[in-house]
Amino acid sequence: MICLGNICRSPMAAAVATKMVAQGGLADQVLVESFGTAGYHAGEPMNPGARAALKRHGWPSDGHLARRITPADARAADLLLVADHSNLADVRRLTGERDRAKIRLLRSFDPRSLPADLEVPDPWGGSPADFDHALDLIEAACVGLVEHLASELL
Ligand code: 4NP
């Protein structure tokens, strides 16, 4: 899971996907991690707004420390799921040609999303409602993601 700062969207997405992966019986096969394309917040915990939204929605929110993605991280992953088109462009610059097929917008896994609206908007500096909205979109996408993983792996 990849966003810009790795303190809001991608850690929320990793928390949700990790729990859904476990609920789907895939914990032995799938490791979910999160990264930022920028290092502004490296070493910092999750943004308080993101933590609070996870708590409101009943997801775990502990133990995150922000990291900037490296080319080696990108190479090691099977899927690189980005929050928005800016992240998509940044990750494309980071990977070799061969790894480009692994990059997808996270919301492309939401069967109800529309092709013109596939971003998780950045809630950083926004209101609790902005964080809740981002988390709603993340949850819908992760349901589709875990269905996809189950169909591939189970
Ligand atoms: P995120 O949110 O990419 O969802 O973690 C942001 C966090 C920090 C900044 C921008 C977005 N920033 O510019 O520092």
mmCIF file of C-alpha atoms and ligand atoms in Angstrom:
data_model
loop_
_atom_site.group_PDB
_atom_site.id
_atom_site.type_symbol
_atom_site.label_atom_id
_atom_site.label_comp_id
_atom_site.label_asym_id
_atom_site.label_seq_id
_atom_site.Cartn_x
_atom_site.Cartn_y
_atom_site.Cartn_z
ATOM 1 C CA MET A 1 0.000 0.000 0.000
ATOM 2 C CA ILE A 2 1.532 3.266 -1.128
ATOM 3 C CA CYS A 3 0.618 6.927 -0.670
ATOM 4 C CA LEU A 4 2.641 10.115 -0.423
ATOM 5 C CA GLY A 5 3.524 10.462 3.261
ATOM 6 C CA ASN A 6 2.801 6.954 4.619
ATOM 7 C CA ILE A 7 1.050 8.485 7.595
ATOM 8 C CA CYS A 8 -2.616 8.612 6.444
ATOM 9 C CA ARG A 9 -3.939 6.602 3.491
ATOM 10 C CA SER A 10 -1.492 3.736 3.054
ATOM 11 C CA PRO A 11 -1.250 2.854 6.763
ATOM 12 C CA MET A 12 -5.045 2.874 6.977
ATOM 13 C CA ALA A 13 -5.161 0.643 3.886
ATOM 14 C CA ALA A 14 -2.553 -1.719 5.329
ATOM 15 C CA ALA A 15 -4.436 -1.994 8.637
ATOM 16 C CA VAL A 16 -7.705 -2.803 6.849
ATOM 17 C CA ALA A 17 -6.165 -5.198 4.314
ATOM 18 C CA THR A 18 -4.129 -7.028 6.963
ATOM 19 C CA LYS A 19 -7.241 -7.739 8.998
ATOM 20 C CA MET A 20 -9.323 -8.729 5.957
ATOM 21 C CA VAL A 21 -6.513 -10.987 4.702
ATOM 22 C CA ALA A 22 -6.518 -12.769 8.067
ATOM 23 C CA GLN A 23 -10.337 -13.006 8.097
ATOM 24 C CA GLY A 24 -10.156 -14.464 4.599
ATOM 25 C CA GLY A 25 -7.747 -17.220 5.684
ATOM 26 C CA LEU A 26 -4.860 -15.798 3.659
ATOM 27 C CA ALA A 27 -2.535 -14.667 6.434
ATOM 28 C CA ASP A 28 0.001 -17.395 5.673
ATOM 29 C CA GLN A 29 0.245 -16.308 2.065
ATOM 30 C CA VAL A 30 -0.135 -12.550 2.028
ATOM 31 C CA LEU A 31 1.968 -9.919 3.772
ATOM 32 C CA VAL A 32 0.631 -6.375 3.575
ATOM 33 C CA GLU A 33 3.066 -3.507 4.070
ATOM 34 C CA SER A 34 2.824 0.229 3.516
ATOM 35 C CA PHE A 35 5.162 2.916 2.225
ATOM 36 C CA GLY A 36 5.256 6.543 1.168
ATOM 37 C CA THR A 37 6.739 7.859 -2.031
ATOM 38 C CA ALA A 38 8.177 10.761 0.009
ATOM 39 C CA GLY A 39 10.279 10.653 3.150
ATOM 40 C CA TYR A 40 8.894 13.782 4.852
ATOM 41 C CA HIS A 41 7.441 11.774 7.708
ATOM 42 C CA ALA A 42 9.791 8.776 7.808
ATOM 43 C CA GLY A 43 10.005 7.320 11.304
ATOM 44 C CA GLU A 44 6.792 8.991 12.446
ATOM 45 C CA PRO A 45 3.708 7.130 13.668
ATOM 46 C CA MET A 46 0.383 7.279 11.895
ATOM 47 C CA ASN A 47 -1.340 10.650 11.653
ATOM 48 C CA PRO A 48 -3.747 11.111 14.602
ATOM 49 C CA GLY A 49 -6.673 11.651 12.217
ATOM 50 C CA ALA A 50 -5.980 8.333 10.503
ATOM 51 C CA ARG A 51 -5.632 6.516 13.814
ATOM 52 C CA ALA A 52 -8.879 7.993 15.070
ATOM 53 C CA ALA A 53 -10.733 7.013 11.884
ATOM 54 C CA LEU A 54 -9.445 3.432 12.144
ATOM 55 C CA LYS A 55 -10.587 3.312 15.761
ATOM 56 C CA ARG A 56 -14.037 4.688 14.904
ATOM 57 C CA HIS A 57 -14.418 1.993 12.243
ATOM 58 C CA GLY A 58 -13.162 -0.797 14.533
ATOM 59 C CA TRP A 59 -9.793 -1.489 12.896
ATOM 60 C CA PRO A 60 -6.448 -1.892 14.673
ATOM 61 C CA SER A 61 -4.182 1.141 14.495
ATOM 62 C CA ASP A 62 -1.031 0.294 16.454
ATOM 63 C CA GLY A 63 2.608 -0.008 15.663
ATOM 64 C CA HIS A 64 2.994 1.907 12.405
ATOM 65 C CA LEU A 65 6.179 3.829 11.562
ATOM 66 C CA ALA A 66 6.342 5.694 8.260
ATOM 67 C CA ARG A 67 8.840 4.570 5.605
ATOM 68 C CA ARG A 68 9.780 5.803 2.162
ATOM 69 C CA ILE A 69 9.626 3.142 -0.515
ATOM 70 C CA THR A 70 12.923 2.106 -2.149
ATOM 71 C CA PRO A 71 13.445 0.447 -5.533
ATOM 72 C CA ALA A 72 14.270 -2.785 -3.658
ATOM 73 C CA ASP A 73 10.947 -2.623 -1.778
ATOM 74 C CA ALA A 74 9.128 -2.186 -5.081
ATOM 75 C CA ARG A 75 10.978 -5.097 -6.661
ATOM 76 C CA ALA A 76 10.191 -7.380 -3.697
ATOM 77 C CA ALA A 77 6.423 -6.762 -3.799
ATOM 78 C CA ASP A 78 3.945 -8.729 -5.905
ATOM 79 C CA LEU A 79 1.445 -5.868 -5.983
ATOM 80 C CA LEU A 80 2.078 -2.135 -5.621
ATOM 81 C CA LEU A 81 -1.241 -0.494 -4.748
ATOM 82 C CA VAL A 82 -1.267 3.278 -4.912
ATOM 83 C CA ALA A 83 -3.785 5.775 -3.532
ATOM 84 C CA ASP A 84 -3.809 8.322 -6.382
ATOM 85 C CA HIS A 85 -2.452 9.155 -9.823
ATOM 86 C CA SER A 86 0.406 11.202 -8.416
ATOM 87 C CA ASN A 87 1.553 8.162 -6.415
ATOM 88 C CA LEU A 88 1.155 6.091 -9.571
ATOM 89 C CA ALA A 89 3.499 8.365 -11.520
ATOM 90 C CA ASP A 90 6.027 8.413 -8.653
ATOM 91 C CA VAL A 91 6.070 4.630 -8.291
ATOM 92 C CA ARG A 92 6.374 4.170 -12.053
ATOM 93 C CA ARG A 93 9.527 6.284 -11.931
ATOM 94 C CA LEU A 94 10.900 4.088 -9.159
ATOM 95 C CA THR A 95 10.422 0.701 -10.784
ATOM 96 C CA GLY A 96 11.961 -0.912 -13.812
ATOM 97 C CA GLU A 97 9.875 -1.666 -16.888
ATOM 98 C CA ARG A 98 9.334 -5.260 -15.750
ATOM 99 C CA ASP A 99 7.713 -4.253 -12.448
ATOM 100 C CA ARG A 100 5.280 -1.707 -13.933
ATOM 101 C CA ALA A 101 2.543 -4.334 -14.349
ATOM 102 C CA LYS A 102 2.476 -4.764 -10.558
ATOM 103 C CA ILE A 103 1.355 -1.157 -9.990
ATOM 104 C CA ARG A 104 -2.366 -0.526 -9.622
ATOM 105 C CA LEU A 105 -4.622 2.089 -8.136
ATOM 106 C CA LEU A 106 -6.015 0.518 -4.954
ATOM 107 C CA ARG A 107 -9.569 1.528 -5.846
ATOM 108 C CA SER A 108 -9.385 -0.390 -9.115
ATOM 109 C CA PHE A 109 -10.191 -3.399 -6.910
ATOM 110 C CA ASP A 110 -13.517 -1.853 -5.859
ATOM 111 C CA PRO A 111 -16.059 -3.337 -8.284
ATOM 112 C CA ARG A 112 -18.347 -0.339 -7.752
ATOM 113 C CA SER A 113 -15.738 2.303 -8.493
ATOM 114 C CA LEU A 114 -15.888 4.200 -11.764
ATOM 115 C CA PRO A 115 -12.868 4.416 -14.079
ATOM 116 C CA ALA A 116 -12.895 8.218 -13.832
ATOM 117 C CA ASP A 117 -12.851 8.153 -10.030
ATOM 118 C CA LEU A 118 -10.192 5.771 -8.779
ATOM 119 C CA GLU A 119 -8.340 7.899 -6.246
ATOM 120 C CA VAL A 120 -8.366 7.829 -2.467
ATOM 121 C CA PRO A 121 -8.364 11.588 -1.801
ATOM 122 C CA ASP A 122 -5.678 12.805 0.568
ATOM 123 C CA PRO A 123 -7.257 13.488 3.986
ATOM 124 C CA TRP A 124 -4.070 15.002 5.460
ATOM 125 C CA GLY A 125 -4.995 18.220 7.276
ATOM 126 C CA GLY A 126 -8.674 17.494 6.693
ATOM 127 C CA SER A 127 -11.630 16.903 9.003
ATOM 128 C CA PRO A 128 -12.670 13.626 10.661
ATOM 129 C CA ALA A 129 -15.274 13.323 7.865
ATOM 130 C CA ASP A 130 -12.460 13.497 5.284
ATOM 131 C CA PHE A 131 -10.627 10.665 7.046
ATOM 132 C CA ASP A 132 -13.854 8.650 7.316
ATOM 133 C CA HIS A 133 -14.497 9.139 3.594
ATOM 134 C CA ALA A 134 -10.985 7.999 2.668
ATOM 135 C CA LEU A 135 -11.392 4.991 4.951
ATOM 136 C CA ASP A 136 -14.794 4.094 3.427
ATOM 137 C CA LEU A 137 -13.166 4.037 -0.024
ATOM 138 C CA ILE A 138 -10.233 1.998 1.292
ATOM 139 C CA GLU A 139 -12.578 -0.545 2.902
ATOM 140 C CA ALA A 140 -14.577 -1.029 -0.308
ATOM 141 C CA ALA A 141 -11.378 -1.481 -2.305
ATOM 142 C CA CYS A 142 -9.908 -3.930 0.196
ATOM 143 C CA VAL A 143 -13.010 -6.143 0.032
ATOM 144 C CA GLY A 144 -12.422 -6.472 -3.713
ATOM 145 C CA LEU A 145 -8.688 -6.872 -3.232
ATOM 146 C CA VAL A 146 -9.091 -9.759 -0.800
ATOM 147 C CA GLU A 147 -11.654 -11.429 -3.087
ATOM 148 C CA HIS A 148 -9.088 -11.164 -5.887
ATOM 149 C CA LEU A 149 -6.334 -12.588 -3.668
ATOM 150 C CA ALA A 150 -8.571 -15.463 -2.552
ATOM 151 C CA SER A 151 -9.423 -16.317 -6.149
ATOM 152 C CA GLU A 152 -5.702 -16.376 -6.985
ATOM 153 C CA LEU A 153 -4.421 -18.158 -3.887
ATOM 154 C CA LEU A 154 -7.095 -20.411 -2.367
HETATM 155 P P1 4NP B 1 -0.761 10.440 3.012
HETATM 156 O O1 4NP B 1 -1.063 11.974 3.435
HETATM 157 O O2 4NP B 1 -0.028 10.493 1.686
HETATM 158 O O3 4NP B 1 -2.107 9.829 2.890
HETATM 159 O O4 4NP B 1 0.094 9.857 4.128
HETATM 160 C C1 4NP B 1 -0.084 12.963 3.415
HETATM 161 C C2 4NP B 1 0.797 13.072 4.460
HETATM 162 C C3 4NP B 1 1.754 14.073 4.461
HETATM 163 C C4 4NP B 1 1.827 14.952 3.409
HETATM 164 C C5 4NP B 1 0.954 14.837 2.346
HETATM 165 C C6 4NP B 1 0.003 13.838 2.352
HETATM 166 N N1 4NP B 1 2.811 15.985 3.394
HETATM 167 O O5 4NP B 1 2.850 16.782 2.434
HETATM 168 O O6 4NP B 1 3.619 16.075 4.328
#
